[in-house]
Amino acid sequence: MCYQRLACLFIGTFLIGFSSIIAAAPANQLEAVKVAAEEYVTTLITPPAQGELNVQAGNLDSRLRLSNCPSPLDVSVPGRQSLNKSVTVMVTCEEDDWQVYVPVQISLLTPVVVAKRPLDRGVMLTNDDLTVQLVDARFQRGQTYTDVSTVVGSRIKRVVGIGQPVQGNDICMVCRSDEVVITATGSGLNIIAKGTALSDGALGEQIKVRNSKSNRIVDATITSVGQVIVKF
């Protein structure tokens, strides 16, 4: 009787453990499918410099019953999908003849100069007004900046809310009637002169500038706050 009881106890314990493994297997395989989809998408996209790439597989139906695939899962992106905000990934187990479509969300976070406080029109930017945060590239519009020092000294043309990126059309690095330093380059020469801006502009934009000495009006490109360059 003792042996029979021990045998029954062993068999009962084994069956309980085995049933737990069977019950857990689908959940484990579903998680493996999600991880495979995320890792595959990560290999397809180059992370932004000094930024982050985040991929997140969506939840799968817990009622799916998938066998534990005996070989590595095959992963692909069917059709001609753009790797933008989201993508659908196909995960296949060829040996057990099943496949699952996994929705994967993609976010590219890049460093951007944003406002630390609400910025009103006319404010001249200082270091205390700005910080750098990682911002989803999907929500960036127009010219943005990655270095606070690039825009310090600029003036706000449009109200910028707290946490919002400071964009090129929000500021003037050179504002109308500002005194600017003109650097004229050409034929191996660099000539420095002073002038007056005749319009507003941001980094890389071209504006009209009047040379204070010659009174000549030239087209100049803004290189930084209060600085322009003219090529001759």
mmCIF file of C-alpha atoms in Angstrom, residues 26-222:
data_model
loop_
_atom_site.group_PDB
_atom_site.id
_atom_site.type_symbol
_atom_site.label_atom_id
_atom_site.label_comp_id
_atom_site.label_asym_id
_atom_site.label_seq_id
_atom_site.Cartn_x
_atom_site.Cartn_y
_atom_site.Cartn_z
ATOM 1 C CA PRO A 26 1.396 29.006 -25.415
ATOM 2 C CA ALA A 27 2.113 32.103 -23.303
ATOM 3 C CA ASN A 28 5.860 31.512 -23.537
ATOM 4 C CA GLN A 29 5.648 31.057 -27.284
ATOM 5 C CA LEU A 30 3.541 34.199 -27.687
ATOM 6 C CA GLU A 31 6.198 36.175 -25.811
ATOM 7 C CA ALA A 32 8.906 34.638 -28.012
ATOM 8 C CA VAL A 33 6.948 35.708 -31.101
ATOM 9 C CA LYS A 34 6.731 39.318 -29.843
ATOM 10 C CA VAL A 35 10.444 39.422 -28.990
ATOM 11 C CA ALA A 36 11.366 38.015 -32.415
ATOM 12 C CA ALA A 37 9.259 40.682 -34.147
ATOM 13 C CA GLU A 38 10.801 43.501 -32.091
ATOM 14 C CA GLU A 39 14.365 42.306 -32.614
ATOM 15 C CA TYR A 40 13.827 41.953 -36.350
ATOM 16 C CA VAL A 41 12.467 45.490 -36.750
ATOM 17 C CA THR A 42 15.411 46.806 -34.719
ATOM 18 C CA THR A 43 17.816 45.334 -37.284
ATOM 19 C CA LEU A 44 16.047 47.166 -40.121
ATOM 20 C CA ILE A 45 16.353 50.712 -38.736
ATOM 21 C CA THR A 46 19.506 52.682 -37.972
ATOM 22 C CA PRO A 47 19.155 54.436 -34.600
ATOM 23 C CA PRO A 48 19.490 58.238 -34.803
ATOM 24 C CA ALA A 49 22.804 59.761 -33.724
ATOM 25 C CA GLN A 50 22.680 60.593 -30.014
ATOM 26 C CA GLY A 51 19.071 59.452 -29.967
ATOM 27 C CA GLU A 52 17.045 56.325 -29.308
ATOM 28 C CA LEU A 53 15.113 53.789 -31.333
ATOM 29 C CA ASN A 54 12.158 52.204 -29.532
ATOM 30 C CA VAL A 55 10.114 49.318 -30.929
ATOM 31 C CA GLN A 56 7.144 47.797 -29.140
ATOM 32 C CA ALA A 57 5.184 44.766 -30.296
ATOM 33 C CA GLY A 58 1.455 44.932 -29.716
ATOM 34 C CA ASN A 59 -0.432 42.457 -27.545
ATOM 35 C CA LEU A 60 -1.364 39.174 -29.166
ATOM 36 C CA ASP A 61 -4.615 37.302 -28.625
ATOM 37 C CA SER A 62 -4.064 35.063 -25.587
ATOM 38 C CA ARG A 63 -6.437 32.512 -27.137
ATOM 39 C CA LEU A 64 -3.871 31.709 -29.810
ATOM 40 C CA ARG A 65 -2.501 28.218 -29.325
ATOM 41 C CA LEU A 66 0.990 27.968 -30.763
ATOM 42 C CA SER A 67 3.295 25.014 -30.380
ATOM 43 C CA ASN A 68 6.798 25.628 -29.108
ATOM 44 C CA CYS A 69 8.637 25.873 -32.419
ATOM 45 C CA PRO A 70 11.497 23.326 -32.548
ATOM 46 C CA SER A 71 13.577 25.594 -34.810
ATOM 47 C CA PRO A 72 14.362 29.345 -34.878
ATOM 48 C CA LEU A 73 11.387 31.475 -35.869
ATOM 49 C CA ASP A 74 11.352 32.943 -39.362
ATOM 50 C CA VAL A 75 10.613 36.677 -39.355
ATOM 51 C CA SER A 76 9.816 39.026 -42.243
ATOM 52 C CA VAL A 77 7.961 42.203 -43.195
ATOM 53 C CA PRO A 78 5.413 41.264 -45.866
ATOM 54 C CA GLY A 79 4.543 43.626 -48.721
ATOM 55 C CA ARG A 80 5.998 47.077 -49.276
ATOM 56 C CA GLN A 81 5.540 48.613 -45.867
ATOM 57 C CA SER A 82 7.333 51.785 -44.825
ATOM 58 C CA LEU A 83 9.207 51.618 -41.548
ATOM 59 C CA ASN A 84 7.670 54.794 -40.241
ATOM 60 C CA LYS A 85 5.278 54.829 -37.278
ATOM 61 C CA SER A 86 4.327 51.158 -37.321
ATOM 62 C CA VAL A 87 4.805 47.971 -39.278
ATOM 63 C CA THR A 88 3.208 44.530 -39.398
ATOM 64 C CA VAL A 89 5.686 41.675 -38.987
ATOM 65 C CA MET A 90 5.042 38.066 -39.990
ATOM 66 C CA VAL A 91 6.502 35.436 -37.648
ATOM 67 C CA THR A 92 6.476 31.858 -38.961
ATOM 68 C CA CYS A 93 7.284 28.389 -37.652
ATOM 69 C CA GLU A 94 7.790 26.351 -40.804
ATOM 70 C CA GLU A 95 8.160 22.987 -39.073
ATOM 71 C CA ASP A 96 4.868 23.259 -37.177
ATOM 72 C CA ASP A 97 3.112 25.129 -39.997
ATOM 73 C CA TRP A 98 1.868 28.238 -38.176
ATOM 74 C CA GLN A 99 2.313 31.961 -38.653
ATOM 75 C CA VAL A 100 1.335 35.067 -36.721
ATOM 76 C CA TYR A 101 1.097 38.715 -37.792
ATOM 77 C CA VAL A 102 2.480 41.061 -35.143
ATOM 78 C CA PRO A 103 1.843 44.847 -35.122
ATOM 79 C CA VAL A 104 4.966 46.731 -34.044
ATOM 80 C CA GLN A 105 5.057 50.421 -33.070
ATOM 81 C CA ILE A 106 8.196 52.400 -33.928
ATOM 82 C CA SER A 107 9.443 55.625 -32.365
ATOM 83 C CA LEU A 108 12.642 57.487 -33.221
ATOM 84 C CA LEU A 109 13.666 59.823 -30.423
ATOM 85 C CA THR A 110 16.144 62.559 -31.282
ATOM 86 C CA PRO A 111 17.698 65.297 -29.094
ATOM 87 C CA VAL A 112 15.998 68.654 -29.617
ATOM 88 C CA VAL A 113 16.247 72.059 -27.932
ATOM 89 C CA VAL A 114 12.960 72.765 -26.132
ATOM 90 C CA ALA A 115 11.598 75.558 -23.946
ATOM 91 C CA LYS A 116 12.008 75.150 -20.168
ATOM 92 C CA ARG A 117 9.287 77.751 -19.614
ATOM 93 C CA PRO A 118 6.679 79.549 -21.752
ATOM 94 C CA LEU A 119 8.484 81.939 -24.117
ATOM 95 C CA ASP A 120 6.703 85.096 -25.246
ATOM 96 C CA ARG A 121 7.399 87.170 -28.340
ATOM 97 C CA GLY A 122 10.403 89.439 -28.026
ATOM 98 C CA VAL A 123 12.199 87.329 -25.401
ATOM 99 C CA MET A 124 15.956 87.067 -25.958
ATOM 100 C CA LEU A 125 16.927 83.459 -25.271
ATOM 101 C CA THR A 126 19.365 82.531 -22.519
ATOM 102 C CA ASN A 127 20.652 79.182 -21.247
ATOM 103 C CA ASP A 128 18.064 79.300 -18.473
ATOM 104 C CA ASP A 129 15.232 79.326 -21.012
ATOM 105 C CA LEU A 130 16.230 76.140 -22.793
ATOM 106 C CA THR A 131 17.056 72.478 -22.364
ATOM 107 C CA VAL A 132 17.598 69.444 -24.589
ATOM 108 C CA GLN A 133 15.106 66.576 -24.558
ATOM 109 C CA LEU A 134 14.553 63.446 -26.616
ATOM 110 C CA VAL A 135 11.534 64.078 -28.844
ATOM 111 C CA ASP A 136 9.711 61.682 -31.157
ATOM 112 C CA ALA A 137 10.787 62.545 -34.699
ATOM 113 C CA ARG A 138 7.160 62.137 -35.863
ATOM 114 C CA PHE A 139 6.203 65.316 -34.015
ATOM 115 C CA GLN A 140 9.043 67.471 -35.304
ATOM 116 C CA ARG A 141 8.260 70.010 -37.996
ATOM 117 C CA GLY A 142 10.611 72.439 -39.683
ATOM 118 C CA GLN A 143 14.116 73.282 -38.552
ATOM 119 C CA THR A 144 15.078 72.202 -35.034
ATOM 120 C CA TYR A 145 18.302 72.442 -33.023
ATOM 121 C CA THR A 146 20.312 69.984 -30.944
ATOM 122 C CA ASP A 147 22.617 72.401 -29.097
ATOM 123 C CA VAL A 148 21.339 75.103 -26.733
ATOM 124 C CA SER A 149 24.327 77.356 -27.466
ATOM 125 C CA THR A 150 23.267 77.543 -31.114
ATOM 126 C CA VAL A 151 20.147 79.569 -30.321
ATOM 127 C CA VAL A 152 21.173 81.505 -27.191
ATOM 128 C CA GLY A 153 20.951 85.221 -28.032
ATOM 129 C CA SER A 154 18.137 84.699 -30.548
ATOM 130 C CA ARG A 155 14.794 86.460 -30.103
ATOM 131 C CA ILE A 156 11.409 84.775 -30.013
ATOM 132 C CA LYS A 157 9.073 85.709 -32.887
ATOM 133 C CA ARG A 158 6.228 83.326 -32.005
ATOM 134 C CA VAL A 159 5.065 82.103 -28.604
ATOM 135 C CA VAL A 160 6.652 78.757 -27.644
ATOM 136 C CA GLY A 161 5.026 76.673 -24.914
ATOM 137 C CA ILE A 162 6.901 74.860 -22.184
ATOM 138 C CA GLY A 163 8.386 71.602 -23.475
ATOM 139 C CA GLN A 164 7.862 72.536 -27.122
ATOM 140 C CA PRO A 165 10.773 72.413 -29.582
ATOM 141 C CA VAL A 166 12.280 75.777 -30.551
ATOM 142 C CA GLN A 167 12.058 75.811 -34.350
ATOM 143 C CA GLY A 168 13.652 77.977 -36.991
ATOM 144 C CA ASN A 169 10.461 79.893 -37.714
ATOM 145 C CA ASP A 170 9.984 80.614 -33.985
ATOM 146 C CA ILE A 171 13.130 82.738 -33.694
ATOM 147 C CA CYS A 172 15.328 85.218 -35.438
ATOM 148 C CA MET A 173 19.050 84.720 -34.945
ATOM 149 C CA VAL A 174 19.383 87.976 -36.812
ATOM 150 C CA CYS A 175 16.462 90.360 -36.514
ATOM 151 C CA ARG A 176 15.562 93.335 -38.665
ATOM 152 C CA SER A 177 17.664 96.421 -37.782
ATOM 153 C CA ASP A 178 20.179 94.332 -35.771
ATOM 154 C CA GLU A 179 23.834 95.158 -36.130
ATOM 155 C CA VAL A 180 25.656 92.131 -37.561
ATOM 156 C CA VAL A 181 29.193 91.044 -38.305
ATOM 157 C CA ILE A 182 29.709 90.368 -42.012
ATOM 158 C CA THR A 183 32.386 87.924 -43.091
ATOM 159 C CA ALA A 184 33.146 88.208 -46.809
ATOM 160 C CA THR A 185 35.065 85.258 -48.250
ATOM 161 C CA GLY A 186 36.497 84.564 -51.691
ATOM 162 C CA SER A 187 39.802 84.014 -53.511
ATOM 163 C CA GLY A 188 41.403 82.907 -50.255
ATOM 164 C CA LEU A 189 40.550 86.181 -48.512
ATOM 165 C CA ASN A 190 38.405 86.876 -45.458
ATOM 166 C CA ILE A 191 37.160 90.414 -44.913
ATOM 167 C CA ILE A 192 35.303 91.381 -41.740
ATOM 168 C CA ALA A 193 32.863 94.300 -41.719
ATOM 169 C CA LYS A 194 29.856 95.540 -39.810
ATOM 170 C CA GLY A 195 26.392 95.900 -41.232
ATOM 171 C CA THR A 196 22.687 96.205 -40.521
ATOM 172 C CA ALA A 197 20.143 93.456 -41.128
ATOM 173 C CA LEU A 198 17.214 94.492 -43.310
ATOM 174 C CA SER A 199 15.052 91.462 -42.408
ATOM 175 C CA ASP A 200 14.692 88.628 -39.919
ATOM 176 C CA GLY A 201 16.283 85.239 -40.388
ATOM 177 C CA ALA A 202 17.347 81.970 -38.729
ATOM 178 C CA LEU A 203 20.344 79.694 -39.168
ATOM 179 C CA GLY A 204 21.190 79.065 -42.827
ATOM 180 C CA GLU A 205 18.671 81.555 -44.185
ATOM 181 C CA GLN A 206 19.614 84.335 -46.589
ATOM 182 C CA ILE A 207 18.779 87.945 -45.776
ATOM 183 C CA LYS A 208 19.586 91.415 -47.073
ATOM 184 C CA VAL A 209 22.301 93.269 -45.168
ATOM 185 C CA ARG A 210 23.537 96.852 -45.580
ATOM 186 C CA ASN A 211 27.292 97.309 -45.221
ATOM 187 C CA SER A 212 27.756 100.118 -42.685
ATOM 188 C CA LYS A 213 30.911 101.427 -44.347
ATOM 189 C CA SER A 214 30.067 101.233 -48.056
ATOM 190 C CA ASN A 215 26.266 101.458 -47.649
ATOM 191 C CA ARG A 216 26.052 98.634 -50.176
ATOM 192 C CA ILE A 217 23.217 96.085 -49.780
ATOM 193 C CA VAL A 218 24.290 92.448 -50.146
ATOM 194 C CA ASP A 219 22.738 88.996 -49.842
ATOM 195 C CA ALA A 220 24.168 87.253 -46.776
ATOM 196 C CA THR A 221 23.656 83.851 -45.150
ATOM 197 C CA ILE A 222 23.175 83.616 -41.390
#
